[in-house]
């Protein structure tokens, strides 16, 4: 019987600012240092930066791709999962992780935050969406100030199963 | 060649307050009066109330179900689509519509709002989520004050294709 | 409460011979005459011929599309369901039907036959695949000689739910 | 940049005979010896036997699960991918592999063979389905006599991309 590792997803846009990329790369590095397997959507931007960081520290990277070819994966994805599902692959990214770190992000990232919170999967946010309903803040997204804190909170939020 | 009708999705929780149910039922009625086909997730709460309203005015109702059986559809769904996809069916609800009306809603609804905005599908909101990023409001959700206004704005937002 | 109609899927290639198209069109006509709603993958070939036949007799046609745009539907689809799921939409076609009529077909059709039989959904075959395992025929596909017999057997095979 | 390994899927029933399990375990062992990453549906039967074999030789095993929990994975899955997609996950198993080895199998396996051949992904068969259409054999499934030959043919069939 194998020891199943902890899986944490890093979500964010396929295009991002240099500052966001730096955050993502540092998150990737810190996940690898903690022995956590990185799950992401496998493309560029935040996803590529996080995979690059994880790889540089010898971590394992999984990219769950929307299209039909493994060729679309960023060069730091070690385990490409080819879904052909389009955006429905966002659900697979989320469900395959035990916690989520959202960095920046657009509406695709928002959909993933929704799917994660719907499933009771903790979401840690770095410069990402804030939510409110009927003028009341929803504080479900756990805020972090920097990559090391984000990883620490994500690892700490994983439920025993 | 058939005339393809306009399709508008009503999204919201499978549990909802009586006030939200009343809003959803009136939205359903108004959609039917305008000759619009109602798309929804096919279950209870907001979805059932909207289907009930549409049916009462002779409208057509489509329920795109997460589970593997058409038996799970609410009694006002005329066209049950059985996906067995779980929450990934949210993507199908969104993409099958030309505009979305979100009423109240939890995190599943939030995921659908994300998928819709990601696809450039207009979202009209009635007592639903508000979004902001980095302390800046995102005003992509078009606010409506009542069901008639919501339907009017949704119909008006449909892009010619 | 609405009366849920019977749903039967017609599956087959997006390219087909004129003879197969004629079979599919007649199947579509006969389904409409029997008051059955036609489900298909929404594209050309067998799917278009079946929708054309059903429409000509005033039947209802549902097209469950693999891509992200309703514009890809054949002109006889009245209810386009837009999935963006690629081939995974085959599962939705199958599960949304209470019986399947397979006409000719390639490997995509074979995948749908597999999904249907896996789910206990009856499959009627017109010039389609034959299956065997370990030199033993598998007779799960119910053979029909012509479109009227195919529809009769499909309608008769629907289980009460 | 990482070196992307070769990925081969082993498909077959979640219940199987002891003889089939032995074949699957030996296939798993041989894949690991060849440095190939094993992809499967993550459950019992053929999938578990293949993962057990691969693990015993230090190979990497990926299980793409139909349900919503990683707890459903067999104990030899090292990388559980949680889809919640039901049978639509069969498409993800197939597309994530560069070649498929089918062992025995029921209708779910048949659906995977259809999806693989539809995508031009080579299928190697060990005691699995035979196909014919209109009384003509379809020889697309490459037959193998034993596990070592199956792996050899599968590895040899991988296209350069």
Short mmCIF file of N, CA and C in Angstrom, two decimals, chain D:
data_model
loop_
_atom_site.label_atom_id
_atom_site.label_comp_id
_atom_site.label_asym_id
_atom_site.label_seq_id
_atom_site.Cartn_x
_atom_site.Cartn_y
_atom_site.Cartn_z
N UNK D 1 12.93 22.38 -17.62
CA UNK D 1 11.92 21.60 -18.34
C UNK D 1 12.02 20.14 -17.97
N UNK D 2 10.89 19.54 -17.72
CA UNK D 2 10.91 18.14 -17.28
C UNK D 2 10.74 17.22 -18.48
N UNK D 3 11.21 16.02 -18.31
CA UNK D 3 11.06 14.99 -19.32
C UNK D 3 9.71 14.32 -19.12
N UNK D 4 8.80 14.49 -20.08
CA UNK D 4 7.50 13.84 -19.91
C UNK D 4 7.63 12.36 -20.22
N UNK D 5 7.23 11.57 -19.28
CA UNK D 5 7.31 10.13 -19.43
C UNK D 5 6.23 9.61 -20.37
N UNK D 6 6.37 8.34 -20.73
CA UNK D 6 5.32 7.67 -21.50
C UNK D 6 4.20 7.24 -20.55
N UNK D 7 2.96 7.41 -21.00
CA UNK D 7 1.79 7.04 -20.20
C UNK D 7 1.01 5.97 -20.94
N UNK D 8 0.75 4.86 -20.30
CA UNK D 8 -0.08 3.80 -20.90
C UNK D 8 -1.20 3.46 -19.92
N UNK D 9 -2.43 3.36 -20.45
CA UNK D 9 -3.57 3.02 -19.60
C UNK D 9 -3.85 1.53 -19.65
N UNK D 10 -4.19 0.98 -18.51
CA UNK D 10 -4.70 -0.39 -18.44
C UNK D 10 -6.19 -0.29 -18.10
N UNK D 11 -7.04 -0.86 -18.98
CA UNK D 11 -8.48 -0.78 -18.76
C UNK D 11 -9.07 -2.18 -18.63
N UNK D 12 -10.13 -2.27 -17.86
CA UNK D 12 -10.78 -3.56 -17.63
C UNK D 12 -11.74 -3.42 -16.47
N UNK D 13 -12.49 -4.47 -16.20
CA UNK D 13 -13.57 -4.41 -15.23
C UNK D 13 -13.11 -4.20 -13.79
N UNK D 14 -14.01 -3.64 -12.98
CA UNK D 14 -13.72 -3.49 -11.56
C UNK D 14 -13.95 -4.82 -10.83
N UNK D 15 -14.52 -5.77 -11.54
CA UNK D 15 -14.50 -7.16 -11.07
C UNK D 15 -13.88 -8.00 -12.18
N UNK D 16 -13.09 -8.97 -11.80
CA UNK D 16 -12.44 -9.79 -12.84
C UNK D 16 -12.10 -11.16 -12.26
N UNK D 17 -11.81 -12.10 -13.15
CA UNK D 17 -11.44 -13.45 -12.72
C UNK D 17 -10.01 -13.43 -12.18
N UNK D 18 -9.66 -14.44 -11.36
CA UNK D 18 -8.28 -14.52 -10.86
C UNK D 18 -7.27 -14.56 -12.01
N UNK D 19 -7.63 -15.21 -13.09
CA UNK D 19 -6.70 -15.30 -14.23
C UNK D 19 -6.48 -13.93 -14.85
N UNK D 20 -7.57 -13.17 -14.99
CA UNK D 20 -7.43 -11.82 -15.54
C UNK D 20 -6.61 -10.92 -14.60
N UNK D 21 -6.85 -11.09 -13.30
CA UNK D 21 -6.09 -10.29 -12.34
C UNK D 21 -4.60 -10.58 -12.45
N UNK D 22 -4.27 -11.85 -12.67
CA UNK D 22 -2.86 -12.22 -12.81
C UNK D 22 -2.25 -11.57 -14.05
N UNK D 23 -3.01 -11.58 -15.15
CA UNK D 23 -2.54 -10.90 -16.37
C UNK D 23 -2.31 -9.42 -16.10
N UNK D 24 -3.28 -8.80 -15.42
CA UNK D 24 -3.19 -7.35 -15.18
C UNK D 24 -2.00 -7.02 -14.27
N UNK D 25 -1.79 -7.84 -13.28
CA UNK D 25 -0.66 -7.59 -12.38
C UNK D 25 0.67 -7.68 -13.13
N UNK D 26 0.76 -8.68 -14.00
CA UNK D 26 2.01 -8.84 -14.76
C UNK D 26 2.18 -7.69 -15.77
N UNK D 27 1.07 -7.22 -16.35
CA UNK D 27 1.15 -6.04 -17.22
C UNK D 27 1.68 -4.84 -16.42
N UNK D 28 1.15 -4.66 -15.22
CA UNK D 28 1.60 -3.55 -14.39
C UNK D 28 3.08 -3.64 -14.07
N UNK D 29 3.53 -4.86 -13.73
CA UNK D 29 4.95 -5.04 -13.43
C UNK D 29 5.82 -4.68 -14.63
N UNK D 30 5.39 -5.18 -15.79
CA UNK D 30 6.21 -4.96 -16.99
C UNK D 30 6.23 -3.48 -17.39
N UNK D 31 5.09 -2.79 -17.23
CA UNK D 31 5.07 -1.35 -17.52
C UNK D 31 6.09 -0.63 -16.64
N UNK D 32 6.10 -0.98 -15.36
CA UNK D 32 7.03 -0.33 -14.43
C UNK D 32 8.48 -0.62 -14.82
N UNK D 33 8.74 -1.86 -15.20
CA UNK D 33 10.11 -2.21 -15.62
C UNK D 33 10.56 -1.38 -16.82
N UNK D 34 9.60 -1.03 -17.68
CA UNK D 34 9.92 -0.26 -18.88
C UNK D 34 9.91 1.25 -18.61
N UNK D 35 9.68 1.63 -17.36
CA UNK D 35 9.69 3.06 -17.03
C UNK D 35 8.45 3.81 -17.49
N UNK D 36 7.37 3.07 -17.74
CA UNK D 36 6.13 3.68 -18.22
C UNK D 36 5.23 4.00 -17.02
N UNK D 37 4.57 5.15 -17.06
CA UNK D 37 3.61 5.51 -16.01
C UNK D 37 2.26 4.86 -16.32
N UNK D 38 1.67 4.23 -15.32
CA UNK D 38 0.40 3.52 -15.49
C UNK D 38 -0.77 4.44 -15.19
N UNK D 39 -1.69 4.55 -16.14
CA UNK D 39 -2.94 5.28 -15.94
C UNK D 39 -4.06 4.26 -15.86
N UNK D 40 -5.01 4.47 -14.94
CA UNK D 40 -6.18 3.59 -14.92
C UNK D 40 -7.33 4.32 -14.26
N UNK D 41 -8.45 3.63 -14.13
CA UNK D 41 -9.64 4.23 -13.55
C UNK D 41 -9.65 4.25 -12.03
N UNK D 42 -8.62 3.68 -11.42
CA UNK D 42 -8.37 3.86 -9.99
C UNK D 42 -9.14 2.95 -9.05
N UNK D 43 -10.02 2.11 -9.58
CA UNK D 43 -10.85 1.28 -8.70
C UNK D 43 -10.25 -0.13 -8.56
N UNK D 44 -11.14 -1.13 -8.31
CA UNK D 44 -10.69 -2.50 -8.05
C UNK D 44 -10.51 -3.34 -9.31
N UNK D 45 -10.50 -4.66 -9.12
CA UNK D 45 -10.43 -5.59 -10.27
C UNK D 45 -9.15 -5.43 -11.06
N UNK D 46 -9.31 -5.30 -12.38
CA UNK D 46 -8.15 -5.16 -13.28
C UNK D 46 -7.29 -3.96 -12.88
N UNK D 47 -7.99 -2.85 -12.50
CA UNK D 47 -7.27 -1.62 -12.18
C UNK D 47 -6.37 -1.81 -10.97
N UNK D 48 -6.91 -2.45 -9.94
CA UNK D 48 -6.12 -2.67 -8.72
C UNK D 48 -4.97 -3.63 -8.98
N UNK D 49 -5.25 -4.69 -9.72
CA UNK D 49 -4.19 -5.68 -9.99
C UNK D 49 -3.05 -5.03 -10.77
N UNK D 50 -3.38 -4.20 -11.75
CA UNK D 50 -2.33 -3.54 -12.53
C UNK D 50 -1.51 -2.59 -11.66
N UNK D 51 -2.20 -1.83 -10.81
CA UNK D 51 -1.50 -0.90 -9.91
C UNK D 51 -0.61 -1.66 -8.92
N UNK D 52 -1.11 -2.79 -8.45
CA UNK D 52 -0.32 -3.60 -7.51
C UNK D 52 0.97 -4.07 -8.17
N UNK D 53 0.83 -4.54 -9.41
CA UNK D 53 2.01 -5.00 -10.14
C UNK D 53 3.00 -3.87 -10.37
N UNK D 54 2.50 -2.73 -10.80
CA UNK D 54 3.39 -1.60 -11.09
C UNK D 54 4.09 -1.14 -9.81
N UNK D 55 3.34 -1.05 -8.73
CA UNK D 55 3.93 -0.61 -7.46
C UNK D 55 5.03 -1.55 -6.99
N UNK D 56 4.82 -2.85 -7.22
CA UNK D 56 5.80 -3.84 -6.73
C UNK D 56 7.14 -3.69 -7.44
N UNK D 57 7.12 -3.04 -8.61
CA UNK D 57 8.38 -2.80 -9.34
C UNK D 57 8.79 -1.33 -9.28
N UNK D 58 8.17 -0.59 -8.35
CA UNK D 58 8.57 0.80 -8.18
C UNK D 58 8.02 1.76 -9.22
N UNK D 59 6.97 1.35 -9.91
CA UNK D 59 6.38 2.21 -10.94
C UNK D 59 5.45 3.26 -10.36
N UNK D 60 5.08 4.21 -11.21
CA UNK D 60 4.16 5.27 -10.82
C UNK D 60 2.76 4.92 -11.31
N UNK D 61 1.75 5.10 -10.44
CA UNK D 61 0.37 4.73 -10.78
C UNK D 61 -0.57 5.92 -10.59
N UNK D 62 -1.38 6.18 -11.63
CA UNK D 62 -2.36 7.26 -11.61
C UNK D 62 -3.76 6.64 -11.69
N UNK D 63 -4.65 7.04 -10.79
CA UNK D 63 -6.03 6.53 -10.82
C UNK D 63 -7.01 7.67 -11.05
N UNK D 64 -7.71 7.64 -12.15
CA UNK D 64 -8.65 8.72 -12.50
C UNK D 64 -10.05 8.25 -12.09
N UNK D 65 -10.51 8.78 -10.97
CA UNK D 65 -11.68 8.22 -10.27
C UNK D 65 -12.99 8.82 -10.75
N UNK D 66 -14.04 8.00 -10.82
CA UNK D 66 -15.35 8.51 -11.25
C UNK D 66 -16.07 9.29 -10.15
N UNK D 67 -15.82 8.97 -8.90
CA UNK D 67 -16.58 9.56 -7.81
C UNK D 67 -15.95 10.84 -7.28
N UNK D 68 -16.45 11.27 -6.13
CA UNK D 68 -16.04 12.56 -5.60
C UNK D 68 -15.03 12.48 -4.47
N UNK D 69 -14.49 11.30 -4.20
CA UNK D 69 -13.57 11.17 -3.06
C UNK D 69 -12.35 10.33 -3.42
N UNK D 70 -11.20 10.82 -3.01
CA UNK D 70 -9.97 10.06 -3.24
C UNK D 70 -9.93 8.77 -2.41
N UNK D 71 -10.81 8.68 -1.41
CA UNK D 71 -10.85 7.47 -0.59
C UNK D 71 -11.25 6.23 -1.38
N UNK D 72 -11.89 6.43 -2.54
CA UNK D 72 -12.34 5.28 -3.33
C UNK D 72 -11.22 4.63 -4.13
N UNK D 73 -10.05 5.26 -4.16
CA UNK D 73 -8.95 4.69 -4.94
C UNK D 73 -8.47 3.38 -4.34
N UNK D 74 -8.04 2.47 -5.20
CA UNK D 74 -7.45 1.24 -4.66
C UNK D 74 -6.13 1.59 -3.96
N UNK D 75 -5.66 0.71 -3.06
CA UNK D 75 -4.53 1.08 -2.20
C UNK D 75 -3.20 1.26 -2.94
N UNK D 76 -3.14 0.90 -4.22
CA UNK D 76 -1.88 1.02 -4.96
C UNK D 76 -1.85 2.23 -5.88
N UNK D 77 -2.89 3.07 -5.81
CA UNK D 77 -2.89 4.31 -6.59
C UNK D 77 -2.06 5.35 -5.84
N UNK D 78 -1.05 5.88 -6.51
CA UNK D 78 -0.21 6.91 -5.87
C UNK D 78 -0.74 8.31 -6.17
N UNK D 79 -1.29 8.49 -7.38
CA UNK D 79 -1.78 9.80 -7.80
C UNK D 79 -3.28 9.68 -8.07
N UNK D 80 -4.12 9.95 -7.07
CA UNK D 80 -5.56 9.89 -7.33
C UNK D 80 -6.04 11.22 -7.95
N UNK D 81 -6.72 11.11 -9.08
CA UNK D 81 -7.35 12.28 -9.71
C UNK D 81 -8.85 12.11 -9.47
N UNK D 82 -9.44 13.09 -8.79
CA UNK D 82 -10.84 12.98 -8.38
C UNK D 82 -11.69 13.80 -9.34
N UNK D 83 -12.55 13.11 -10.10
CA UNK D 83 -13.30 13.84 -11.14
C UNK D 83 -14.75 14.14 -10.77
N UNK D 84 -15.41 13.24 -10.04
CA UNK D 84 -16.84 13.42 -9.81
C UNK D 84 -17.67 13.36 -11.08
N UNK D 85 -17.09 12.89 -12.18
CA UNK D 85 -17.77 12.93 -13.49
C UNK D 85 -18.53 11.66 -13.82
N UNK D 86 -18.55 10.68 -12.91
CA UNK D 86 -19.16 9.41 -13.27
C UNK D 86 -18.40 8.79 -14.43
N UNK D 87 -19.16 8.16 -15.34
CA UNK D 87 -18.51 7.44 -16.44
C UNK D 87 -17.81 8.33 -17.44
N UNK D 88 -18.13 9.62 -17.43
CA UNK D 88 -17.44 10.51 -18.37
C UNK D 88 -15.95 10.53 -18.06
N UNK D 89 -15.57 10.05 -16.88
CA UNK D 89 -14.14 9.98 -16.59
C UNK D 89 -13.44 8.96 -17.49
N UNK D 90 -14.18 8.05 -18.09
CA UNK D 90 -13.56 7.09 -19.01
C UNK D 90 -12.82 7.83 -20.13
N UNK D 91 -13.39 8.94 -20.57
CA UNK D 91 -12.77 9.73 -21.63
C UNK D 91 -11.42 10.28 -21.15
N UNK D 92 -11.36 10.67 -19.89
CA UNK D 92 -10.12 11.24 -19.34
C UNK D 92 -9.05 10.16 -19.21
N UNK D 93 -9.45 8.97 -18.79
CA UNK D 93 -8.50 7.85 -18.72
C UNK D 93 -7.86 7.63 -20.09
N UNK D 94 -8.71 7.56 -21.09
CA UNK D 94 -8.24 7.25 -22.44
C UNK D 94 -7.34 8.35 -22.99
N UNK D 95 -7.79 9.60 -22.88
CA UNK D 95 -7.05 10.70 -23.50
C UNK D 95 -5.73 10.97 -22.79
N UNK D 96 -5.63 10.58 -21.52
CA UNK D 96 -4.38 10.82 -20.79
C UNK D 96 -3.31 9.80 -21.13
N UNK D 97 -3.67 8.78 -21.90
CA UNK D 97 -2.72 7.73 -22.25
C UNK D 97 -2.29 7.83 -23.71
N UNK D 98 -1.10 7.31 -23.99
CA UNK D 98 -0.60 7.30 -25.37
C UNK D 98 -0.86 5.95 -26.03
N UNK D 99 -1.22 4.98 -25.23
CA UNK D 99 -1.65 3.67 -25.73
C UNK D 99 -2.45 3.03 -24.61
N UNK D 100 -3.28 2.05 -25.00
CA UNK D 100 -4.21 1.42 -24.06
C UNK D 100 -4.00 -0.08 -24.09
N UNK D 101 -4.00 -0.71 -22.94
CA UNK D 101 -4.04 -2.18 -22.90
C UNK D 101 -5.37 -2.58 -22.25
N UNK D 102 -6.22 -3.26 -23.04
CA UNK D 102 -7.53 -3.71 -22.54
C UNK D 102 -7.43 -5.16 -22.13
N UNK D 103 -7.85 -5.45 -20.91
CA UNK D 103 -7.81 -6.83 -20.40
C UNK D 103 -9.23 -7.24 -20.03
N UNK D 104 -9.74 -8.29 -20.71
CA UNK D 104 -11.10 -8.72 -20.42
C UNK D 104 -12.05 -7.55 -20.59
N UNK D 105 -12.92 -7.37 -19.61
CA UNK D 105 -13.69 -6.13 -19.60
C UNK D 105 -15.14 -6.29 -20.01
N UNK D 106 -15.95 -5.39 -19.51
CA UNK D 106 -17.36 -5.33 -19.79
C UNK D 106 -17.67 -4.16 -20.70
N UNK D 107 -18.87 -3.60 -20.52
CA UNK D 107 -19.31 -2.55 -21.43
C UNK D 107 -18.61 -1.21 -21.17
N UNK D 108 -18.20 -0.98 -19.93
CA UNK D 108 -17.43 0.23 -19.67
C UNK D 108 -16.11 0.20 -20.43
N UNK D 109 -15.49 -0.97 -20.42
CA UNK D 109 -14.24 -1.15 -21.18
C UNK D 109 -14.50 -0.95 -22.67
N UNK D 110 -15.63 -1.48 -23.15
CA UNK D 110 -15.99 -1.29 -24.56
C UNK D 110 -16.09 0.20 -24.89
N UNK D 111 -16.69 0.97 -23.98
CA UNK D 111 -16.81 2.41 -24.25
C UNK D 111 -15.43 3.05 -24.33
N UNK D 112 -14.51 2.58 -23.50
CA UNK D 112 -13.15 3.15 -23.52
C UNK D 112 -12.42 2.77 -24.81
N UNK D 113 -12.63 1.53 -25.27
CA UNK D 113 -12.03 1.12 -26.55
C UNK D 113 -12.56 2.03 -27.67
N UNK D 114 -13.87 2.29 -27.65
CA UNK D 114 -14.44 3.18 -28.67
C UNK D 114 -13.83 4.58 -28.61
N UNK D 115 -13.72 5.13 -27.41
CA UNK D 115 -13.14 6.47 -27.28
C UNK D 115 -11.68 6.48 -27.75
N UNK D 116 -10.93 5.43 -27.41
CA UNK D 116 -9.51 5.39 -27.80
C UNK D 116 -9.37 5.32 -29.32
N UNK D 117 -10.09 4.39 -29.95
CA UNK D 117 -9.96 4.24 -31.41
C UNK D 117 -10.44 5.52 -32.11
N UNK D 118 -11.46 6.14 -31.56
CA UNK D 118 -11.95 7.42 -32.11
C UNK D 118 -10.88 8.49 -32.10
N UNK D 119 -9.99 8.42 -31.11
CA UNK D 119 -8.92 9.41 -30.96
C UNK D 119 -7.59 8.98 -31.56
N UNK D 120 -7.60 7.83 -32.25
CA UNK D 120 -6.35 7.36 -32.83
C UNK D 120 -5.33 6.88 -31.82
N UNK D 121 -5.80 6.52 -30.63
CA UNK D 121 -4.90 6.00 -29.60
C UNK D 121 -4.88 4.47 -29.73
N UNK D 122 -3.70 3.88 -29.91
CA UNK D 122 -3.62 2.43 -30.14
C UNK D 122 -4.18 1.63 -28.96
N UNK D 123 -4.90 0.56 -29.30
CA UNK D 123 -5.48 -0.33 -28.28
C UNK D 123 -4.90 -1.72 -28.45
N UNK D 124 -4.30 -2.24 -27.40
CA UNK D 124 -3.78 -3.62 -27.38
C UNK D 124 -4.76 -4.45 -26.57
N UNK D 125 -5.13 -5.62 -27.07
CA UNK D 125 -6.14 -6.43 -26.38
C UNK D 125 -5.61 -7.74 -25.87
N UNK D 126 -5.96 -8.04 -24.61
CA UNK D 126 -5.67 -9.34 -23.99
C UNK D 126 -7.00 -9.93 -23.56
N UNK D 127 -7.49 -10.93 -24.30
CA UNK D 127 -8.78 -11.55 -23.95
C UNK D 127 -9.90 -10.54 -23.84
N UNK D 128 -9.98 -9.65 -24.79
CA UNK D 128 -10.99 -8.61 -24.67
C UNK D 128 -11.97 -8.67 -25.85
N UNK D 129 -12.67 -7.61 -26.10
CA UNK D 129 -13.70 -7.56 -27.13
C UNK D 129 -13.13 -7.78 -28.54
N UNK D 130 -13.97 -8.40 -29.40
CA UNK D 130 -13.71 -8.40 -30.84
C UNK D 130 -14.84 -7.63 -31.49
N UNK D 131 -14.51 -6.92 -32.55
CA UNK D 131 -15.48 -6.03 -33.18
C UNK D 131 -15.69 -6.42 -34.63
N UNK D 132 -16.93 -6.30 -35.09
CA UNK D 132 -17.16 -6.40 -36.53
C UNK D 132 -18.34 -5.51 -36.89
N UNK D 133 -18.36 -5.13 -38.15
CA UNK D 133 -19.45 -4.27 -38.64
C UNK D 133 -19.87 -4.79 -39.99
N UNK D 134 -21.18 -4.99 -40.14
CA UNK D 134 -21.70 -5.51 -41.41
C UNK D 134 -20.96 -6.76 -41.85
N UNK D 135 -20.78 -7.70 -40.91
CA UNK D 135 -20.13 -8.98 -41.17
C UNK D 135 -18.67 -8.86 -41.56
N UNK D 136 -18.10 -7.68 -41.39
CA UNK D 136 -16.67 -7.55 -41.64
C UNK D 136 -15.95 -7.30 -40.33
N UNK D 137 -14.90 -8.08 -40.09
CA UNK D 137 -14.11 -7.86 -38.87
C UNK D 137 -13.46 -6.49 -38.89
N UNK D 138 -13.41 -5.88 -37.72
CA UNK D 138 -12.62 -4.66 -37.56
C UNK D 138 -11.39 -5.07 -36.77
N UNK D 139 -10.24 -4.88 -37.39
CA UNK D 139 -9.01 -5.37 -36.75
C UNK D 139 -8.21 -4.27 -36.07
N UNK D 140 -8.89 -3.25 -35.63
CA UNK D 140 -8.18 -2.12 -35.03
C UNK D 140 -7.56 -2.47 -33.69
N UNK D 141 -8.16 -3.41 -32.97
CA UNK D 141 -7.57 -3.82 -31.69
C UNK D 141 -6.39 -4.75 -32.00
N UNK D 142 -5.21 -4.38 -31.52
CA UNK D 142 -3.99 -5.16 -31.75
C UNK D 142 -3.94 -6.27 -30.72
N UNK D 143 -3.94 -7.51 -31.18
CA UNK D 143 -4.00 -8.63 -30.23
C UNK D 143 -2.63 -8.95 -29.65
N UNK D 144 -2.64 -9.34 -28.38
CA UNK D 144 -1.41 -9.79 -27.73
C UNK D 144 -1.70 -11.12 -27.04
N UNK D 145 -0.68 -11.95 -26.94
CA UNK D 145 -0.87 -13.29 -26.36
C UNK D 145 -0.58 -13.31 -24.87
N UNK D 146 0.23 -12.39 -24.40
CA UNK D 146 0.62 -12.42 -22.98
C UNK D 146 1.02 -11.01 -22.55
N UNK D 147 1.17 -10.79 -21.24
CA UNK D 147 1.45 -9.45 -20.73
C UNK D 147 2.70 -8.80 -21.30
N UNK D 148 3.76 -9.58 -21.43
CA UNK D 148 5.01 -8.98 -21.92
C UNK D 148 4.83 -8.51 -23.37
N UNK D 149 4.15 -9.33 -24.15
CA UNK D 149 3.91 -8.93 -25.54
C UNK D 149 2.98 -7.72 -25.59
N UNK D 150 1.99 -7.68 -24.72
CA UNK D 150 1.05 -6.54 -24.69
C UNK D 150 1.80 -5.24 -24.42
N UNK D 151 2.68 -5.27 -23.43
CA UNK D 151 3.42 -4.05 -23.09
C UNK D 151 4.37 -3.68 -24.23
N UNK D 152 5.01 -4.68 -24.81
CA UNK D 152 5.94 -4.41 -25.91
C UNK D 152 5.20 -3.74 -27.07
N UNK D 153 4.03 -4.31 -27.42
CA UNK D 153 3.27 -3.73 -28.53
C UNK D 153 2.73 -2.35 -28.17
N UNK D 154 2.33 -2.17 -26.93
CA UNK D 154 1.81 -0.86 -26.52
C UNK D 154 2.91 0.20 -26.59
N UNK D 155 4.06 -0.12 -26.04
CA UNK D 155 5.17 0.84 -26.07
C UNK D 155 5.56 1.14 -27.51
N UNK D 156 5.60 0.09 -28.35
CA UNK D 156 5.99 0.27 -29.74
C UNK D 156 4.98 1.07 -30.56
N UNK D 157 3.74 1.11 -30.08
CA UNK D 157 2.69 1.79 -30.85
C UNK D 157 2.61 3.28 -30.56
N UNK D 158 3.34 3.74 -29.55
CA UNK D 158 3.24 5.17 -29.18
C UNK D 158 3.82 6.03 -30.29
N UNK D 159 3.00 6.98 -30.70
CA UNK D 159 3.43 7.87 -31.78
C UNK D 159 4.33 8.97 -31.23
N UNK D 160 5.32 9.34 -32.01
CA UNK D 160 6.09 10.52 -31.63
C UNK D 160 5.20 11.73 -31.79
N UNK D 161 5.26 12.62 -30.83
CA UNK D 161 4.38 13.80 -30.89
C UNK D 161 5.20 15.07 -31.05
#
